[in-house]
C-alpha cells in the first residue's frame, strides 16, 4: 500500500475514533495533539519533528474546554490533518500551527453538522422506545452514530491529508520569505493563547503564584519540566494533606463545642 494512502487512512480513522468519545477521559487523552504526533511520527518515520509540531499545536489548545458539549475548536481534526501534512510538506512547526488553527475552526462546523444528523437517530430511538424495542434503542445509542460518524468524518480527514500535503507544500514554496517569516512569528505567538486560557481557568489568587514559581524555577534554575512537575505534585499533596488535617481539627472543635452545648442544655 502507498504510504500516502496509509497515512490518510490513519488520519481518517483517528479523527473518527477521537470524535466518538468512547471512554471520554481515555479518548480525551489518546487523541490529543501530542499523542497523535507520536502516532504520525512513528508512521512517517520522523518522531522528533512530529513531536515538535504536535507540541506547538498542543499549546494552542492547552486550555480548551467544551461548555455545554459545544467545542470552540476541533483540536482532533487540526492535529489529524496538520501534523501529517506538515511532515509531508516539510514546513516548520510554527507554520504548521498556522495550518492547524483554521482547520480546527472548520472542525467546529463539521461537529455541529454531525450533531444535527444525530437528531435523526434520536427520532428513531423515540420510535423504538414507543415500541418497547430495547435492542433498537441500544443500536441508536451506539451502532448508528458510529456508522454515521464514520461516513461523515473519515472522508474529511482522508481527503485533507491525501491531497493536502502536496497543495500545502506548493503553497508554502511560492510564498516570499517575508511572508514565511511573518507566519512563523504568528505561529510562535499562538501558544500564548493556550497559556492565557489556562490562566483564565486556574486564575484563582491562591493558584497564580504557583504558576509563576514554576516558570521562574525553569527559567532561572534550568530545572526540566518533569522536575517541576514532580515538585508540583509534591507541593499539591502537601497542601492537600495540610488542609485535610486542618479540616479534621476544625471538625473536632465543632464536635467538642456541640457536645458542650448539649451538656449545658441538659
PDB file of C-alpha atoms in Angstrom:
ATOM      1  CA  UNK A   1       0.000   0.000   0.000  1.00  0.00           C
ATOM      2  CA  UNK A   2       1.200   3.513  -0.820  1.00  0.00           C
ATOM      3  CA  UNK A   3       2.482   5.247   2.310  1.00  0.00           C
ATOM      4  CA  UNK A   4       0.438   8.350   1.480  1.00  0.00           C
ATOM      5  CA  UNK A   5      -2.789   6.338   1.386  1.00  0.00           C
ATOM      6  CA  UNK A   6      -1.874   4.582   4.625  1.00  0.00           C
ATOM      7  CA  UNK A   7      -1.241   7.903   6.403  1.00  0.00           C
ATOM      8  CA  UNK A   8      -4.502   9.347   5.034  1.00  0.00           C
ATOM      9  CA  UNK A   9      -6.440   6.262   6.163  1.00  0.00           C
ATOM     10  CA  UNK A  10      -4.850   6.521   9.608  1.00  0.00           C
ATOM     11  CA  UNK A  11      -5.824  10.193   9.829  1.00  0.00           C
ATOM     12  CA  UNK A  12      -9.419   9.373   8.918  1.00  0.00           C
ATOM     13  CA  UNK A  13      -9.629   6.580  11.484  1.00  0.00           C
ATOM     14  CA  UNK A  14      -8.013   8.679  14.224  1.00  0.00           C
ATOM     15  CA  UNK A  15     -10.421  11.541  13.565  1.00  0.00           C
ATOM     16  CA  UNK A  16     -13.404   9.192  13.602  1.00  0.00           C
ATOM     17  CA  UNK A  17     -12.347   7.451  16.820  1.00  0.00           C
ATOM     18  CA  UNK A  18     -11.415  10.709  18.510  1.00  0.00           C
ATOM     19  CA  UNK A  19     -14.817  12.273  17.873  1.00  0.00           C
ATOM     20  CA  UNK A  20     -16.694   9.146  19.033  1.00  0.00           C
ATOM     21  CA  UNK A  21     -15.608   9.966  22.593  1.00  0.00           C
ATOM     22  CA  UNK A  22     -15.784   6.335  23.651  1.00  0.00           C
ATOM     23  CA  UNK A  23     -14.491   6.220  27.195  1.00  0.00           C
ATOM     24  CA  UNK A  24     -14.422  10.030  27.437  1.00  0.00           C
ATOM     25  CA  UNK A  25     -11.334  10.514  29.636  1.00  0.00           C
ATOM     26  CA  UNK A  26      -9.234   7.871  27.886  1.00  0.00           C
ATOM     27  CA  UNK A  27     -10.281   9.127  24.460  1.00  0.00           C
ATOM     28  CA  UNK A  28      -9.591  12.691  25.507  1.00  0.00           C
ATOM     29  CA  UNK A  29      -6.016  11.721  26.313  1.00  0.00           C
ATOM     30  CA  UNK A  30      -5.001   9.402  23.475  1.00  0.00           C
ATOM     31  CA  UNK A  31      -6.378  11.687  20.762  1.00  0.00           C
ATOM     32  CA  UNK A  32      -4.757  14.881  21.989  1.00  0.00           C
ATOM     33  CA  UNK A  33      -2.300  16.557  19.564  1.00  0.00           C
ATOM     34  CA  UNK A  34       0.770  15.388  21.457  1.00  0.00           C
ATOM     35  CA  UNK A  35      -0.343  11.738  21.319  1.00  0.00           C
ATOM     36  CA  UNK A  36      -1.364  11.972  17.674  1.00  0.00           C
ATOM     37  CA  UNK A  37       2.063  13.452  16.957  1.00  0.00           C
ATOM     38  CA  UNK A  38       3.668  10.283  18.272  1.00  0.00           C
ATOM     39  CA  UNK A  39       1.409   8.084  16.128  1.00  0.00           C
ATOM     40  CA  UNK A  40       2.112  10.020  12.932  1.00  0.00           C
ATOM     41  CA  UNK A  41       5.797  10.349  13.762  1.00  0.00           C
ATOM     42  CA  UNK A  42       6.139   6.573  14.020  1.00  0.00           C
ATOM     43  CA  UNK A  43       4.112   6.002  10.847  1.00  0.00           C
ATOM     44  CA  UNK A  44       6.084   8.574   8.847  1.00  0.00           C
ATOM     45  CA  UNK A  45       9.470   7.776  10.342  1.00  0.00           C
ATOM     46  CA  UNK A  46      10.194  11.194  11.862  1.00  0.00           C
ATOM     47  CA  UNK A  47       9.171  11.204  15.504  1.00  0.00           C
ATOM     48  CA  UNK A  48      11.256  14.230  16.652  1.00  0.00           C
ATOM     49  CA  UNK A  49       9.813  16.592  14.026  1.00  0.00           C
ATOM     50  CA  UNK A  50       6.304  15.220  14.516  1.00  0.00           C
ATOM     51  CA  UNK A  51       6.531  15.805  18.265  1.00  0.00           C
ATOM     52  CA  UNK A  52       7.786  19.373  17.767  1.00  0.00           C
ATOM     53  CA  UNK A  53       4.795  20.070  15.537  1.00  0.00           C
ATOM     54  CA  UNK A  54       2.412  18.306  17.924  1.00  0.00           C
ATOM     55  CA  UNK A  55       3.684  20.191  20.970  1.00  0.00           C
ATOM     56  CA  UNK A  56       3.257  23.515  19.158  1.00  0.00           C
ATOM     57  CA  UNK A  57      -0.339  22.601  18.310  1.00  0.00           C
ATOM     58  CA  UNK A  58      -0.990  21.206  21.795  1.00  0.00           C
ATOM     59  CA  UNK A  59      -0.009  24.506  23.402  1.00  0.00           C
ATOM     60  CA  UNK A  60      -2.629  26.338  21.344  1.00  0.00           C
ATOM     61  CA  UNK A  61      -5.383  24.064  22.676  1.00  0.00           C
ATOM     62  CA  UNK A  62      -3.924  23.549  26.160  1.00  0.00           C
ATOM     63  CA  UNK A  63      -6.778  25.285  27.977  1.00  0.00           C
ATOM     64  CA  UNK A  64      -9.562  24.224  25.630  1.00  0.00           C
ATOM     65  CA  UNK A  65     -12.882  23.278  27.239  1.00  0.00           C
ATOM     66  CA  UNK A  66     -16.246  22.400  25.721  1.00  0.00           C
ATOM     67  CA  UNK A  67     -19.013  24.189  27.650  1.00  0.00           C
ATOM     68  CA  UNK A  68     -22.368  22.564  27.034  1.00  0.00           C
ATOM     69  CA  UNK A  69     -20.677  19.963  24.785  1.00  0.00           C
ATOM     70  CA  UNK A  70     -20.069  22.673  22.151  1.00  0.00           C
ATOM     71  CA  UNK A  71     -16.435  22.653  21.110  1.00  0.00           C
ATOM     72  CA  UNK A  72     -14.828  26.074  20.435  1.00  0.00           C
ATOM     73  CA  UNK A  73     -12.238  24.411  18.182  1.00  0.00           C
ATOM     74  CA  UNK A  74     -11.637  20.874  16.949  1.00  0.00           C
ATOM     75  CA  UNK A  75      -8.113  20.032  18.057  1.00  0.00           C
ATOM     76  CA  UNK A  76      -8.503  16.435  16.857  1.00  0.00           C
ATOM     77  CA  UNK A  77      -9.191  17.400  13.242  1.00  0.00           C
ATOM     78  CA  UNK A  78      -6.499  20.087  13.415  1.00  0.00           C
ATOM     79  CA  UNK A  79      -3.958  17.507  14.597  1.00  0.00           C
ATOM     80  CA  UNK A  80      -5.031  14.704  12.260  1.00  0.00           C
ATOM     81  CA  UNK A  81      -4.589  16.997   9.266  1.00  0.00           C
ATOM     82  CA  UNK A  82      -1.885  19.488  10.217  1.00  0.00           C
ATOM     83  CA  UNK A  83       0.673  17.048  11.660  1.00  0.00           C
ATOM     84  CA  UNK A  84       0.942  14.611   8.697  1.00  0.00           C
ATOM     85  CA  UNK A  85       0.549  17.430   6.151  1.00  0.00           C
ATOM     86  CA  UNK A  86       3.299  19.485   7.820  1.00  0.00           C
ATOM     87  CA  UNK A  87       5.597  16.454   7.967  1.00  0.00           C
ATOM     88  CA  UNK A  88       4.999  15.597   4.322  1.00  0.00           C
ATOM     89  CA  UNK A  89       5.335  19.213   3.162  1.00  0.00           C
ATOM     90  CA  UNK A  90       8.426  19.842   5.284  1.00  0.00           C
ATOM     91  CA  UNK A  91       7.190  23.060   6.889  1.00  0.00           C
ATOM     92  CA  UNK A  92       8.208  24.404  10.283  1.00  0.00           C
ATOM     93  CA  UNK A  93       6.233  23.765  13.477  1.00  0.00           C
ATOM     94  CA  UNK A  94       5.288  27.468  13.619  1.00  0.00           C
ATOM     95  CA  UNK A  95       3.876  27.327  10.086  1.00  0.00           C
ATOM     96  CA  UNK A  96       2.123  24.062  10.957  1.00  0.00           C
ATOM     97  CA  UNK A  97       0.282  25.894  13.742  1.00  0.00           C
ATOM     98  CA  UNK A  98      -0.994  28.411  11.210  1.00  0.00           C
ATOM     99  CA  UNK A  99      -2.314  25.475   9.161  1.00  0.00           C
ATOM    100  CA  UNK A 100      -3.882  23.804  12.194  1.00  0.00           C
ATOM    101  CA  UNK A 101      -5.807  26.783  13.584  1.00  0.00           C
ATOM    102  CA  UNK A 102      -8.204  27.366  10.632  1.00  0.00           C
ATOM    103  CA  UNK A 103      -8.701  23.609  10.285  1.00  0.00           C
ATOM    104  CA  UNK A 104      -9.663  23.443  13.960  1.00  0.00           C
ATOM    105  CA  UNK A 105     -12.197  26.213  13.440  1.00  0.00           C
ATOM    106  CA  UNK A 106     -13.645  24.429  10.395  1.00  0.00           C
ATOM    107  CA  UNK A 107     -13.979  21.333  12.551  1.00  0.00           C
ATOM    108  CA  UNK A 108     -16.499  23.191  14.735  1.00  0.00           C
ATOM    109  CA  UNK A 109     -18.891  23.435  11.786  1.00  0.00           C
ATOM    110  CA  UNK A 110     -18.345  19.765  10.994  1.00  0.00           C
ATOM    111  CA  UNK A 111     -19.162  18.869  14.600  1.00  0.00           C
ATOM    112  CA  UNK A 112     -22.343  20.956  14.551  1.00  0.00           C
ATOM    113  CA  UNK A 113     -23.450  19.281  11.325  1.00  0.00           C
ATOM    114  CA  UNK A 114     -22.690  15.880  12.852  1.00  0.00           C
ATOM    115  CA  UNK A 115     -24.889  16.641  15.859  1.00  0.00           C
ATOM    116  CA  UNK A 116     -27.672  17.807  13.555  1.00  0.00           C
ATOM    117  CA  UNK A 117     -27.547  14.464  11.768  1.00  0.00           C
ATOM    118  CA  UNK A 118     -27.673  12.678  15.107  1.00  0.00           C
ATOM    119  CA  UNK A 119     -31.068  14.247  15.753  1.00  0.00           C
ATOM    120  CA  UNK A 120     -32.438  11.828  13.144  1.00  0.00           C
ATOM    121  CA  UNK A 121     -31.181   8.907  15.221  1.00  0.00           C
ATOM    122  CA  UNK A 122     -32.881  10.362  18.294  1.00  0.00           C
ATOM    123  CA  UNK A 123     -36.210  10.197  16.464  1.00  0.00           C
ATOM    124  CA  UNK A 124     -35.544   6.565  15.614  1.00  0.00           C
ATOM    125  CA  UNK A 125     -34.786   5.898  19.281  1.00  0.00           C
ATOM    126  CA  UNK A 126     -38.083   7.542  20.282  1.00  0.00           C
ATOM    127  CA  UNK A 127     -39.949   5.262  17.890  1.00  0.00           C
ATOM    128  CA  UNK A 128     -38.176   2.191  19.256  1.00  0.00           C
ATOM    129  CA  UNK A 129     -38.999   3.347  22.788  1.00  0.00           C
ATOM    130  CA  UNK A 130     -42.696   3.569  21.910  1.00  0.00           C
ATOM    131  CA  UNK A 131     -42.485   0.028  20.559  1.00  0.00           C
ATOM    132  CA  UNK A 132     -40.600  -1.233  23.617  1.00  0.00           C
ATOM    133  CA  UNK A 133     -37.702  -2.311  21.384  1.00  0.00           C
ATOM    134  CA  UNK A 134     -34.689  -2.130  23.712  1.00  0.00           C
ATOM    135  CA  UNK A 135     -32.361  -3.620  21.094  1.00  0.00           C
ATOM    136  CA  UNK A 136     -33.300  -0.820  18.698  1.00  0.00           C
ATOM    137  CA  UNK A 137     -32.649   1.789  21.391  1.00  0.00           C
ATOM    138  CA  UNK A 138     -29.213   0.252  22.044  1.00  0.00           C
ATOM    139  CA  UNK A 139     -28.384   0.422  18.324  1.00  0.00           C
ATOM    140  CA  UNK A 140     -29.431   4.073  18.231  1.00  0.00           C
ATOM    141  CA  UNK A 141     -27.240   4.806  21.243  1.00  0.00           C
ATOM    142  CA  UNK A 142     -24.073   3.207  19.854  1.00  0.00           C
ATOM    143  CA  UNK A 143     -24.100   1.498  16.463  1.00  0.00           C
ATOM    144  CA  UNK A 144     -25.943   4.003  14.273  1.00  0.00           C
ATOM    145  CA  UNK A 145     -23.977   7.071  15.493  1.00  0.00           C
ATOM    146  CA  UNK A 146     -20.718   5.202  14.895  1.00  0.00           C
ATOM    147  CA  UNK A 147     -21.701   4.355  11.317  1.00  0.00           C
ATOM    148  CA  UNK A 148     -22.995   7.843  10.612  1.00  0.00           C
ATOM    149  CA  UNK A 149     -19.868   9.465  12.058  1.00  0.00           C
ATOM    150  CA  UNK A 150     -17.592   7.231  10.012  1.00  0.00           C
ATOM    151  CA  UNK A 151     -19.384   8.120   6.780  1.00  0.00           C
ATOM    152  CA  UNK A 152     -19.115  11.825   7.611  1.00  0.00           C
ATOM    153  CA  UNK A 153     -15.765  12.194   9.382  1.00  0.00           C
ATOM    154  CA  UNK A 154     -13.465   9.669   7.747  1.00  0.00           C
ATOM    155  CA  UNK A 155     -13.586  11.202   4.230  1.00  0.00           C
ATOM    156  CA  UNK A 156     -12.892  14.712   5.572  1.00  0.00           C
ATOM    157  CA  UNK A 157      -9.602  13.782   7.221  1.00  0.00           C
ATOM    158  CA  UNK A 158      -8.653  11.260   4.493  1.00  0.00           C
ATOM    159  CA  UNK A 159      -9.092  13.713   1.603  1.00  0.00           C
ATOM    160  CA  UNK A 160      -7.472  16.590   3.516  1.00  0.00           C
ATOM    161  CA  UNK A 161      -4.340  14.570   4.272  1.00  0.00           C
ATOM    162  CA  UNK A 162      -4.074  12.688   0.979  1.00  0.00           C
ATOM    163  CA  UNK A 163      -4.334  15.790  -1.200  1.00  0.00           C
ATOM    164  CA  UNK A 164      -3.364  18.431   1.331  1.00  0.00           C
ATOM    165  CA  UNK A 165       0.348  17.697   1.656  1.00  0.00           C
ATOM    166  CA  UNK A 166       1.114  18.489  -1.975  1.00  0.00           C
ATOM    167  CA  UNK A 167      -1.144  21.550  -2.006  1.00  0.00           C
ATOM    168  CA  UNK A 168       0.280  22.945   1.227  1.00  0.00           C
ATOM    169  CA  UNK A 169       3.831  22.180   0.116  1.00  0.00           C
ATOM    170  CA  UNK A 170       3.403  24.057  -3.160  1.00  0.00           C
ATOM    171  CA  UNK A 171       1.650  26.916  -1.405  1.00  0.00           C
ATOM    172  CA  UNK A 172       4.479  27.452   1.060  1.00  0.00           C
ATOM    173  CA  UNK A 173       7.078  27.059  -1.687  1.00  0.00           C
ATOM    174  CA  UNK A 174       5.707  30.027  -3.605  1.00  0.00           C
ATOM    175  CA  UNK A 175       5.376  32.298  -0.589  1.00  0.00           C
ATOM    176  CA  UNK A 176       8.007  35.035  -0.257  1.00  0.00           C
ATOM    177  CA  UNK A 177      10.465  34.782   2.599  1.00  0.00           C
ATOM    178  CA  UNK A 178       8.999  37.757   4.449  1.00  0.00           C
ATOM    179  CA  UNK A 179       5.542  36.171   4.494  1.00  0.00           C
ATOM    180  CA  UNK A 180       7.001  32.896   5.746  1.00  0.00           C
ATOM    181  CA  UNK A 181       8.787  34.812   8.494  1.00  0.00           C
ATOM    182  CA  UNK A 182       5.536  36.524   9.452  1.00  0.00           C
ATOM    183  CA  UNK A 183       3.688  33.222   9.572  1.00  0.00           C
ATOM    184  CA  UNK A 184       6.418  31.727  11.752  1.00  0.00           C
ATOM    185  CA  UNK A 185       6.194  34.667  14.164  1.00  0.00           C
ATOM    186  CA  UNK A 186       2.392  34.420  14.321  1.00  0.00           C
ATOM    187  CA  UNK A 187       2.596  30.660  14.783  1.00  0.00           C
ATOM    188  CA  UNK A 188       5.082  31.147  17.594  1.00  0.00           C
ATOM    189  CA  UNK A 189       2.685  33.516  19.347  1.00  0.00           C
ATOM    190  CA  UNK A 190      -0.314  31.180  19.139  1.00  0.00           C
ATOM    191  CA  UNK A 191       0.787  29.006  22.110  1.00  0.00           C
ATOM    192  CA  UNK A 192       0.374  32.133  24.243  1.00  0.00           C
ATOM    193  CA  UNK A 193      -3.366  31.760  23.603  1.00  0.00           C
ATOM    194  CA  UNK A 194      -3.274  28.328  25.223  1.00  0.00           C
ATOM    195  CA  UNK A 195      -1.388  29.641  28.250  1.00  0.00           C
ATOM    196  CA  UNK A 196      -3.847  32.532  28.556  1.00  0.00           C
ATOM    197  CA  UNK A 197      -6.750  30.052  28.559  1.00  0.00           C
ATOM    198  CA  UNK A 198      -5.069  28.012  31.294  1.00  0.00           C
ATOM    199  CA  UNK A 199      -4.523  31.127  33.412  1.00  0.00           C
ATOM    200  CA  UNK A 200      -8.170  32.044  32.958  1.00  0.00           C
ATOM    201  CA  UNK A 201      -9.272  28.581  34.081  1.00  0.00           C
ATOM    202  CA  UNK A 202      -6.991  28.435  37.134  1.00  0.00           C
ATOM    203  CA  UNK A 203      -6.916  32.173  37.720  1.00  0.00           C
ATOM    204  CA  UNK A 204      -7.556  31.959  41.455  1.00  0.00           C
ATOM    205  CA  UNK A 205      -5.375  34.287  43.543  1.00  0.00           C
ATOM    206  CA  UNK A 206      -4.141  31.329  45.566  1.00  0.00           C
ATOM    207  CA  UNK A 207      -3.034  29.376  42.478  1.00  0.00           C
ATOM    208  CA  UNK A 208      -1.474  32.036  40.233  1.00  0.00           C
ATOM    209  CA  UNK A 209       1.681  32.356  42.429  1.00  0.00           C
ATOM    210  CA  UNK A 210       2.311  28.645  41.894  1.00  0.00           C
ATOM    211  CA  UNK A 211       2.281  29.203  38.132  1.00  0.00           C
ATOM    212  CA  UNK A 212       4.937  31.920  38.327  1.00  0.00           C
ATOM    213  CA  UNK A 213       7.018  29.926  40.811  1.00  0.00           C
ATOM    214  CA  UNK A 214       7.153  27.042  38.324  1.00  0.00           C
ATOM    215  CA  UNK A 215       8.021  29.421  35.479  1.00  0.00           C
ATOM    216  CA  UNK A 216      10.934  31.030  37.329  1.00  0.00           C
ATOM    217  CA  UNK A 217      12.262  27.679  38.530  1.00  0.00           C
ATOM    218  CA  UNK A 218      12.514  26.539  34.910  1.00  0.00           C
ATOM    219  CA  UNK A 219      13.803  29.884  33.635  1.00  0.00           C
ATOM    220  CA  UNK A 220      16.466  30.683  36.203  1.00  0.00           C
ATOM    221  CA  UNK A 221      17.441  27.333  37.696  1.00  0.00           C
ATOM    222  CA  UNK A 222      17.341  25.279  34.499  1.00  0.00           C
ATOM    223  CA  UNK A 223      15.181  22.562  36.016  1.00  0.00           C
ATOM    224  CA  UNK A 224      13.370  20.403  33.473  1.00  0.00           C
ATOM    225  CA  UNK A 225       9.598  20.479  33.203  1.00  0.00           C
ATOM    226  CA  UNK A 226       9.478  16.912  34.526  1.00  0.00           C
ATOM    227  CA  UNK A 227      11.366  18.033  37.606  1.00  0.00           C
ATOM    228  CA  UNK A 228       8.991  20.944  38.097  1.00  0.00           C
ATOM    229  CA  UNK A 229       6.043  18.576  37.629  1.00  0.00           C
ATOM    230  CA  UNK A 230       7.385  16.291  40.379  1.00  0.00           C
ATOM    231  CA  UNK A 231       7.836  19.278  42.702  1.00  0.00           C
ATOM    232  CA  UNK A 232       4.341  20.496  41.790  1.00  0.00           C
ATOM    233  CA  UNK A 233       2.782  17.135  42.637  1.00  0.00           C
ATOM    234  CA  UNK A 234       4.660  17.013  45.949  1.00  0.00           C
ATOM    235  CA  UNK A 235       3.531  20.545  46.845  1.00  0.00           C
ATOM    236  CA  UNK A 236      -0.060  19.762  45.843  1.00  0.00           C
ATOM    237  CA  UNK A 237      -0.090  16.622  48.011  1.00  0.00           C
ATOM    238  CA  UNK A 238       1.450  18.530  50.911  1.00  0.00           C
ATOM    239  CA  UNK A 239      -1.149  21.328  50.676  1.00  0.00           C
ATOM    240  CA  UNK A 240      -3.976  18.776  50.416  1.00  0.00           C
ATOM    241  CA  UNK A 241      -2.746  16.898  53.497  1.00  0.00           C
ATOM    242  CA  UNK A 242      -2.346  20.134  55.463  1.00  0.00           C
ATOM    243  CA  UNK A 243      -5.882  21.241  54.532  1.00  0.00           C
ATOM    244  CA  UNK A 244      -7.199  17.788  55.425  1.00  0.00           C
ATOM    245  CA  UNK A 245      -5.511  17.978  58.816  1.00  0.00           C
ATOM    246  CA  UNK A 246      -6.898  21.477  59.391  1.00  0.00           C
ATOM    247  CA  UNK A 247     -10.386  20.349  58.423  1.00  0.00           C
ATOM    248  CA  UNK A 248     -10.096  17.380  60.760  1.00  0.00           C
ATOM    249  CA  UNK A 249      -9.084  19.639  63.649  1.00  0.00           C
ATOM    250  CA  UNK A 250     -11.912  22.015  62.821  1.00  0.00           C
ATOM    251  CA  UNK A 251     -14.434  19.175  62.806  1.00  0.00           C
ATOM    252  CA  UNK A 252     -13.152  18.000  66.185  1.00  0.00           C
ATOM    253  CA  UNK A 253     -13.525  21.505  67.590  1.00  0.00           C
ATOM    254  CA  UNK A 254     -17.043  21.797  66.210  1.00  0.00           C
ATOM    255  CA  UNK A 255     -17.933  18.384  67.613  1.00  0.00           C
ATOM    256  CA  UNK A 256     -16.491  19.292  71.018  1.00  0.00           C
ATOM    257  CA  UNK A 257     -18.363  22.608  71.018  1.00  0.00           C
ATOM    258  CA  UNK A 258     -21.603  20.828  70.120  1.00  0.00           C
ATOM    259  CA  UNK A 259     -21.083  18.337  72.928  1.00  0.00           C
ATOM    260  CA  UNK A 260     -20.513  21.141  75.449  1.00  0.00           C
ATOM    261  CA  UNK A 261     -23.683  22.885  74.303  1.00  0.00           C
ATOM    262  CA  UNK A 262     -25.653  19.655  74.701  1.00  0.00           C
ATOM    263  CA  UNK A 263     -24.248  19.198  78.219  1.00  0.00           C
ATOM    264  CA  UNK A 264     -25.157  22.775  79.139  1.00  0.00           C
ATOM    265  CA  UNK A 265     -28.711  22.323  77.876  1.00  0.00           C
ATOM    266  CA  UNK A 266     -29.086  19.158  79.941  1.00  0.00           C
TER     267      UNK A 266
END
